XYZ file of N, CA and C in Angstrom:
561
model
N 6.435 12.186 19.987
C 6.079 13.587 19.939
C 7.164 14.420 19.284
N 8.603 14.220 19.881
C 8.948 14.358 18.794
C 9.794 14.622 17.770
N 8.779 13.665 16.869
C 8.867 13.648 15.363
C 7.637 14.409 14.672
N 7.158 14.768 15.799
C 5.761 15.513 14.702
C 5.863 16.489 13.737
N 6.951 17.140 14.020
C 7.028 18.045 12.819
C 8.588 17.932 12.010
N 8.923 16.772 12.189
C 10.300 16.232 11.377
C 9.646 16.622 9.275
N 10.394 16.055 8.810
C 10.102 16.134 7.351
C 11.283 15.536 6.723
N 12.024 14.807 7.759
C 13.250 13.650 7.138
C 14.199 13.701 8.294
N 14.198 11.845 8.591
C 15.350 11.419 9.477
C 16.709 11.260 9.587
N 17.736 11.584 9.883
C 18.946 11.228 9.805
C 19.486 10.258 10.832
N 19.960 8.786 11.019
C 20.223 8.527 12.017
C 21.619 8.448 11.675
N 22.641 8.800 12.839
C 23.867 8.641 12.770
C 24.474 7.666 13.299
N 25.853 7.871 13.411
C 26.759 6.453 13.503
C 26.792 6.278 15.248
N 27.156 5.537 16.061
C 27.783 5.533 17.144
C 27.967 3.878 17.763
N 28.195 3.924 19.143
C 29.114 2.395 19.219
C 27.837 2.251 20.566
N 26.715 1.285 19.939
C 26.032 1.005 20.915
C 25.397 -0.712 20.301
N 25.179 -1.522 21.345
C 24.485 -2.914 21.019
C 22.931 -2.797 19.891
N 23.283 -3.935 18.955
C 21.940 -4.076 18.618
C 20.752 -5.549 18.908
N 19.602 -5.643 18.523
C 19.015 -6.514 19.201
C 19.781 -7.562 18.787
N 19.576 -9.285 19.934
C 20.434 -10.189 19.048
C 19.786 -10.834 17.837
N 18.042 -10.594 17.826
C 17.986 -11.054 16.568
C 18.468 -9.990 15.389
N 19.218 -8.966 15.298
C 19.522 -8.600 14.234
C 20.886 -9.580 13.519
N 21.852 -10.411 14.372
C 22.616 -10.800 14.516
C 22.702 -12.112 13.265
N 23.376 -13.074 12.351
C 23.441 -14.159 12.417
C 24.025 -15.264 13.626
N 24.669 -14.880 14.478
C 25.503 -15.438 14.906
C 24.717 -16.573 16.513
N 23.737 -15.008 16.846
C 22.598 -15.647 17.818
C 23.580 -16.114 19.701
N 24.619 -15.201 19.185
C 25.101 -14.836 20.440
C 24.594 -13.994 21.178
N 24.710 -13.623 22.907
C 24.072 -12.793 23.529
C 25.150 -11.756 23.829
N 25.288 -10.962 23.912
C 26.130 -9.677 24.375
C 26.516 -9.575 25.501
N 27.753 -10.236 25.394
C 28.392 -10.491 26.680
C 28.903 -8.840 27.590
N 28.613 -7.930 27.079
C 28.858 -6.908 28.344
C 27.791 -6.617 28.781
N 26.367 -7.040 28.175
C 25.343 -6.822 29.067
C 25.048 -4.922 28.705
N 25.154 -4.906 27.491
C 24.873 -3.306 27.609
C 23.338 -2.743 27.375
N 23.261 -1.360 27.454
C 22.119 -1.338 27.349
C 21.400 -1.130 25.393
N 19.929 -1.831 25.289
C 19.670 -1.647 24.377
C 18.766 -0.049 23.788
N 18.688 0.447 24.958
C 17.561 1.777 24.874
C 18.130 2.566 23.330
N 18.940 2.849 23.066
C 19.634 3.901 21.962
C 19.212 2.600 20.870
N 19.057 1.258 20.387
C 18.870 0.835 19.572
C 17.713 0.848 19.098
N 16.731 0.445 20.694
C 15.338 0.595 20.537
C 14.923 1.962 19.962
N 15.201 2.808 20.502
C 15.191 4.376 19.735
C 14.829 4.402 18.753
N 15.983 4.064 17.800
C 16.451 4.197 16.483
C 14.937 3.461 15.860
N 14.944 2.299 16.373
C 14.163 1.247 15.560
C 12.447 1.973 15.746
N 12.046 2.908 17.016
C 10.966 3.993 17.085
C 10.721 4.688 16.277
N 12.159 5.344 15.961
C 12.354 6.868 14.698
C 12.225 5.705 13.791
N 13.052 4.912 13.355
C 12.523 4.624 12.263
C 11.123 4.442 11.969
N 10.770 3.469 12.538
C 9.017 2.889 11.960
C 8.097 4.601 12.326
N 8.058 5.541 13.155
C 7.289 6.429 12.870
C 7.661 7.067 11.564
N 9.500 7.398 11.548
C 9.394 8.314 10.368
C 8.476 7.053 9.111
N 8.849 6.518 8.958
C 8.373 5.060 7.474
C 6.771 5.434 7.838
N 5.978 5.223 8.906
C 4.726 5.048 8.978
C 4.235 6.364 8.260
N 5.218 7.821 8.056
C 4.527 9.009 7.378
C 5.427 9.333 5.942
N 6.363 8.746 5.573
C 6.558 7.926 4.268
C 7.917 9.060 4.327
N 8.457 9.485 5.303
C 9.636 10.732 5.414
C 11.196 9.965 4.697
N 12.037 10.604 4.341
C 13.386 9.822 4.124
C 13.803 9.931 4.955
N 14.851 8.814 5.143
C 15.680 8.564 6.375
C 17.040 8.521 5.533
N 18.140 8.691 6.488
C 19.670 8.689 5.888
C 20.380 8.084 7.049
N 20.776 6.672 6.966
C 21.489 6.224 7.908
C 23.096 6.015 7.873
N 24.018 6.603 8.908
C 24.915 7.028 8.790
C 25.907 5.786 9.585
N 26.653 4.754 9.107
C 27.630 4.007 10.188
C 26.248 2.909 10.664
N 25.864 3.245 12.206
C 25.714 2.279 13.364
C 24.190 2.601 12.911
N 23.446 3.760 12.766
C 22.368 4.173 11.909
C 22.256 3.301 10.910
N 22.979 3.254 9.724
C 22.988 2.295 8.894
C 22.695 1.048 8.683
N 23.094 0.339 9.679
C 22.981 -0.889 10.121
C 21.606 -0.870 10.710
N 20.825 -0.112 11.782
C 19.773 -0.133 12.292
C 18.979 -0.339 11.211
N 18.770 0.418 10.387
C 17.831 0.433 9.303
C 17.622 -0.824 8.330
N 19.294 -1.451 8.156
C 19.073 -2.141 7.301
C 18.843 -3.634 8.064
N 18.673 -3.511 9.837
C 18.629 -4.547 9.878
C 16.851 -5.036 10.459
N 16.231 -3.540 9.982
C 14.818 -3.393 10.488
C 13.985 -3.632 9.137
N 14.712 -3.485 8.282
C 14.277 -3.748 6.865
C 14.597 -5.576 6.786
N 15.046 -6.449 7.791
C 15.758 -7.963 7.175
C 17.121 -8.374 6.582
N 17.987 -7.009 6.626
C 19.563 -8.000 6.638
C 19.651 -8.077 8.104
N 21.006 -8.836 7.600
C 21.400 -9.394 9.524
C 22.788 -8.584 9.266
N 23.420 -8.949 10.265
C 24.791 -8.563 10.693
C 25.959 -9.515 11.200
N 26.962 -9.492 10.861
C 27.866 -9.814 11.414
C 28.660 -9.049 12.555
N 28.975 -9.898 14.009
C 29.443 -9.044 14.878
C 30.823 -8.303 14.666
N 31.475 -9.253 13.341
C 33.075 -8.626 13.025
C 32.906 -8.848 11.354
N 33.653 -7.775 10.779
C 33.810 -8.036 9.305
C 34.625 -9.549 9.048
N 35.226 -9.498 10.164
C 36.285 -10.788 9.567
C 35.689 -12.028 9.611
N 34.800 -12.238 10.504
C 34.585 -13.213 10.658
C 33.918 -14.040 9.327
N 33.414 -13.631 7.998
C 33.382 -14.215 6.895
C 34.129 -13.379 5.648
N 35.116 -12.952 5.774
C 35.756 -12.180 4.731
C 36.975 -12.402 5.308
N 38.239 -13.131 4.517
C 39.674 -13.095 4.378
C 39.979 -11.774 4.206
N 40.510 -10.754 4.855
C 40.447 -9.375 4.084
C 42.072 -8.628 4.757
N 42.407 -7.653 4.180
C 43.604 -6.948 4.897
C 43.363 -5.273 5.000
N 41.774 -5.229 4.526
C 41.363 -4.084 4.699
C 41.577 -3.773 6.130
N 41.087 -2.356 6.203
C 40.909 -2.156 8.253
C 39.303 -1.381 8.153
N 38.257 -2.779 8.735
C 37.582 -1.771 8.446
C 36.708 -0.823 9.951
N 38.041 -0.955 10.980
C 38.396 -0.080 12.129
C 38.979 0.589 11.735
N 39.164 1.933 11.522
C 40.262 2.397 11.659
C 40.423 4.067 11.774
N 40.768 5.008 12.508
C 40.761 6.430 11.876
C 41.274 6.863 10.959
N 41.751 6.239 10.220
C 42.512 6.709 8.785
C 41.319 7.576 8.078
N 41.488 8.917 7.493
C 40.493 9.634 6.815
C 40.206 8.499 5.309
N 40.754 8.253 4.900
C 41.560 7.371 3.762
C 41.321 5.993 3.676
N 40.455 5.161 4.137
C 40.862 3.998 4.648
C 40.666 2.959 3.500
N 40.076 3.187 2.702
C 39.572 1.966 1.580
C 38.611 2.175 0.552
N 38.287 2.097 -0.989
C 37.656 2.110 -1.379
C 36.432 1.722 -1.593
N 35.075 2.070 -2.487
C 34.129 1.435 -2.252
C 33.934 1.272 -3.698
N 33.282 0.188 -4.346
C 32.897 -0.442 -5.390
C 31.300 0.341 -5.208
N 30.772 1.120 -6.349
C 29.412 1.227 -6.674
C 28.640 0.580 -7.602
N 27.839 0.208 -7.413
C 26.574 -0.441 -8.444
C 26.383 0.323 -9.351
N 26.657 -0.200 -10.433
C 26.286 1.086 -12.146
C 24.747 1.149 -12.110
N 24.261 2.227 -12.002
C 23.102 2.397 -12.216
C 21.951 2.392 -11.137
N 22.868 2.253 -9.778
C 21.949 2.315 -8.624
C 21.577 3.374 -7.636
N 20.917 3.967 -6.657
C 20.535 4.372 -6.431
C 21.495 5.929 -6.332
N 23.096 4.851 -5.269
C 24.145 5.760 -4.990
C 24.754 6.360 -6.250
N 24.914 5.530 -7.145
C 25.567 5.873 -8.428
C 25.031 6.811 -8.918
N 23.492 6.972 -9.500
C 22.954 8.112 -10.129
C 23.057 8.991 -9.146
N 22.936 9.189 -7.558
C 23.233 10.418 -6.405
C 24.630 11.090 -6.619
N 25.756 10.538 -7.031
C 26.915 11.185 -6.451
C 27.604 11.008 -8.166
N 27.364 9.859 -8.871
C 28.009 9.971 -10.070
C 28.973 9.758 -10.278
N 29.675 8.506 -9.904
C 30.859 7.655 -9.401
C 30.474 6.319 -9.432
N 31.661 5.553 -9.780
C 31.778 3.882 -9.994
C 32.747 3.748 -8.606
N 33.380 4.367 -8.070
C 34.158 3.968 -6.874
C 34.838 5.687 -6.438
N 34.800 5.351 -4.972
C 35.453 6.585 -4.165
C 35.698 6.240 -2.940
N 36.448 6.764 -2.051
C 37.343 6.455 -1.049
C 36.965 6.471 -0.254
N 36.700 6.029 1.244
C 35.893 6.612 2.134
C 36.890 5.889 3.245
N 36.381 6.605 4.974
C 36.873 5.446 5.671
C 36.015 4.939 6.557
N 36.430 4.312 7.580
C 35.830 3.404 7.779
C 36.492 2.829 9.744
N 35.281 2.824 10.288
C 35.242 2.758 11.397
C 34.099 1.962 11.942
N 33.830 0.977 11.691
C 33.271 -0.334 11.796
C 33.502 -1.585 12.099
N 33.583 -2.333 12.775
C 33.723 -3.883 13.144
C 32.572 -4.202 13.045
N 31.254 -3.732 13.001
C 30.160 -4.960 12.510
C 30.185 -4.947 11.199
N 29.419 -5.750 10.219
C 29.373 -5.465 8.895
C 27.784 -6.096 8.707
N 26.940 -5.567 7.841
C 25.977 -6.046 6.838
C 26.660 -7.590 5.943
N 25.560 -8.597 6.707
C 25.119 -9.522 5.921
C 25.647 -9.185 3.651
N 26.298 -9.623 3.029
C 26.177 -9.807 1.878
C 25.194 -10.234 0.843
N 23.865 -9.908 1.119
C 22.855 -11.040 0.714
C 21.286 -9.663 1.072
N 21.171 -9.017 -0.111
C 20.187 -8.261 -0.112
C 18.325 -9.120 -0.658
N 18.664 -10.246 -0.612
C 17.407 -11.083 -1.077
C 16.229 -11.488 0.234
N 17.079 -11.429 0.916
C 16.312 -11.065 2.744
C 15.382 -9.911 2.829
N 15.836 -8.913 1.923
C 15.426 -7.368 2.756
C 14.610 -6.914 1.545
N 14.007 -5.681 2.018
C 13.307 -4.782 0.564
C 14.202 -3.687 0.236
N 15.527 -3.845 0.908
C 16.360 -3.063 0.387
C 17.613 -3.629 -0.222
N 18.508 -2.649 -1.056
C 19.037 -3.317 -2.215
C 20.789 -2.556 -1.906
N 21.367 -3.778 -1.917
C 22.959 -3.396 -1.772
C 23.744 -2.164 -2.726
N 23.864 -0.958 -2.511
C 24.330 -0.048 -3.860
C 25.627 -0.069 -3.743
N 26.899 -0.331 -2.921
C 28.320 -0.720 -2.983
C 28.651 -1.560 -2.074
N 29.892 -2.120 -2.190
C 30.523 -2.807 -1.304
C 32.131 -2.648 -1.443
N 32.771 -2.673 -0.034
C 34.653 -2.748 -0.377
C 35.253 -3.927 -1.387
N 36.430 -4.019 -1.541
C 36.796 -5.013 -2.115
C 37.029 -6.253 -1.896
N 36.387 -6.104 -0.242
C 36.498 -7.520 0.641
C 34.872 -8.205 0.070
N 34.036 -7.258 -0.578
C 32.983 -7.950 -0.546
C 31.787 -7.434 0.815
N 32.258 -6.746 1.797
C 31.689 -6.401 2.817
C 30.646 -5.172 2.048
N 29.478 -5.161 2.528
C 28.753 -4.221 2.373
C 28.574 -2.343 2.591
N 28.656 -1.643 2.002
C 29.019 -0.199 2.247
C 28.184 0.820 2.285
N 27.343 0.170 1.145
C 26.201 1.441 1.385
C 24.817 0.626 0.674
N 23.395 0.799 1.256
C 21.784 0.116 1.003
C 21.122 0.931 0.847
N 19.990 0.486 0.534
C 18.568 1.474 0.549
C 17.716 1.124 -0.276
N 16.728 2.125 -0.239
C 15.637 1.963 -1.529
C 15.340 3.394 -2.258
N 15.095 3.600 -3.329
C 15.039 4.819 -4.139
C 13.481 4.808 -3.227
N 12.433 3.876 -3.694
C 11.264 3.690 -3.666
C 10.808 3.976 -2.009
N 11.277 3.707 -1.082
C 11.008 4.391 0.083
C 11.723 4.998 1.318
N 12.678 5.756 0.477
C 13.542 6.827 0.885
C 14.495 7.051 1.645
N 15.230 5.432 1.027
C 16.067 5.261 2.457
C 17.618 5.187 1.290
N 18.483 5.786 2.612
C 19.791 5.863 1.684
C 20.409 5.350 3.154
N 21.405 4.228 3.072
C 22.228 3.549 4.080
C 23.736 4.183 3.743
N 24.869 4.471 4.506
C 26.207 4.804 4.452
C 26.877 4.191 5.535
N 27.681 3.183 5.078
C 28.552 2.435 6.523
C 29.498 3.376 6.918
N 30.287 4.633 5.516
C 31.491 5.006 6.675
C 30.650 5.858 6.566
N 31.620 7.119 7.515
C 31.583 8.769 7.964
C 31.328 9.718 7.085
N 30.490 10.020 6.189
C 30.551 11.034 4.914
C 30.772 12.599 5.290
N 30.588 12.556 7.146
C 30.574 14.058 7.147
C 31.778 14.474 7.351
N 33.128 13.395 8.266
C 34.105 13.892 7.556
C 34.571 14.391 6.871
N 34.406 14.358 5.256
C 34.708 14.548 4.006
C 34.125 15.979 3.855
N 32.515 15.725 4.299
C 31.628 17.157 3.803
C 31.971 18.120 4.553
N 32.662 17.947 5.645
C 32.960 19.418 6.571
C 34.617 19.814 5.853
N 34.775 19.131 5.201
C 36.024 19.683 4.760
C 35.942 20.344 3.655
N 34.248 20.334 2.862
C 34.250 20.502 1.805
C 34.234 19.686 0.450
N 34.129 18.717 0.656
C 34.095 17.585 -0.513
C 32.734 17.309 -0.826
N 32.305 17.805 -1.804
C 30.956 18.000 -2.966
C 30.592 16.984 -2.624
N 31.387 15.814 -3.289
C 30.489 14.025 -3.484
C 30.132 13.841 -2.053
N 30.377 13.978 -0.816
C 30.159 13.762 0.081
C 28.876 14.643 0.651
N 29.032 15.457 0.280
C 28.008 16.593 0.740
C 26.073 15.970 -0.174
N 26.687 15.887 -1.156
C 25.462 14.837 -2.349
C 24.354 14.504 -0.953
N 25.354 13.149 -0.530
C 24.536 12.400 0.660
C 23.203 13.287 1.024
N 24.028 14.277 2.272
C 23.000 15.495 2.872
C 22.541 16.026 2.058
N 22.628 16.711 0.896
C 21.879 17.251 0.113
C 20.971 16.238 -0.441
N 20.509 15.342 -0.750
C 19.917 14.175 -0.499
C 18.757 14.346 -0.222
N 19.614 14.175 1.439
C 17.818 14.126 2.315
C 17.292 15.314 2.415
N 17.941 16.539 2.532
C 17.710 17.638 2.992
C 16.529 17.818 1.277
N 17.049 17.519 0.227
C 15.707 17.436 -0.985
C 14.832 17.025 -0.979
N 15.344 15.532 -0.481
C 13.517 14.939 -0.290
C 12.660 15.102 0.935
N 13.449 16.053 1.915
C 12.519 16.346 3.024
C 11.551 17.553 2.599
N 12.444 18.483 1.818
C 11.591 19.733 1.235
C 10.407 18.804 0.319
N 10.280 18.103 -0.024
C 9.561 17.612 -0.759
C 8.094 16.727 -0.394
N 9.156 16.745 0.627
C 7.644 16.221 1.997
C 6.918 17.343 2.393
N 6.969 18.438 2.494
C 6.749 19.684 3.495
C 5.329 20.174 2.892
């Protein structure tokens, strides 16, 4: 109820369990937490998709989406990436991101690479041939950064973009201006 008069989803980041089949690993979650905030997400999603709305998934959002679309997850970046990145960390600063020439993010913001940080220990699967959505950057570890589809209105972001945008940083702001376009466009 509601979503009845939504006209574009945003899900954001936060530190909650996801199902274990989103998982490769096919471990069970040893603190036993609750899944209700995942199930949520995975509600908003399929209603907003069932009325064709954009969604913008932000961090832990991010991951929901892309793992309702068929990537999986890893429970730690490290666990298949040699890396000396941090991709925990509060650093505003924390690491760059590699963009796809010509993809979805690239034509949005208009950049081959920009800085972001990064506050994550799960990571996206490397391997967009699973999903109907399509990898648009990754760090230099190879870890995944940002997904989606032009074609059904999904834009994925692993770090924090609103950091950046409350400070004022344009490329960051792109993101929200984004959805906030293609929701007017729904209306």
């Amino acid at each position: 109820q509601q979503m009845e008069h939504i006209d574009g989803l945003m899900l954001p980041g936060g530190r909650f369990p996801s199902p274990e089949e989103f998982y490769v690993d096919g471990k069970k979650d040893e603190e036993g937490r609750s899944l209700d905030r995942a199930y949520a997400y995975i509600d908003c999603i399929k209603e907003a998709e069932s009325h064709g709305l954009p969604i913008l998934g932000v961090c832990a959002g991010a991951q929901m989406l892309g793992a309702v679309h068929g990537m999986k997850l890893y429970r730690n970046a490290h666990q298949y990436t040699e890396t000396d990145i941090e991709h925990k960390t509060t650093k505003l600063h924390a690491h760059t991101v590699r963009i796809k020439e010509k993809s979805m993010l690239n034509k949005l913001i208009g950049l081959d690479e920009i800085m972001v940080n990064s506050r994550h220990i799960e990571a996206m699967v490397n391997d967009d041939k699973q999903s109907d959505l399509s990898i648009f950057a990754t760090a230099p570890d190879g870890v995944p950064e940002a997904w989606g589809s032009k074609e059904r209105g999904i834009l994925c972001i692993q770090w924090h973009p609103e950091d950046f945008a409350a400070d004022g940083d344009k490329t960051m702001q792109k993101l929200y201006d984004w959805l906030i376009n293609k929701a007017k466009k729904h209306i």
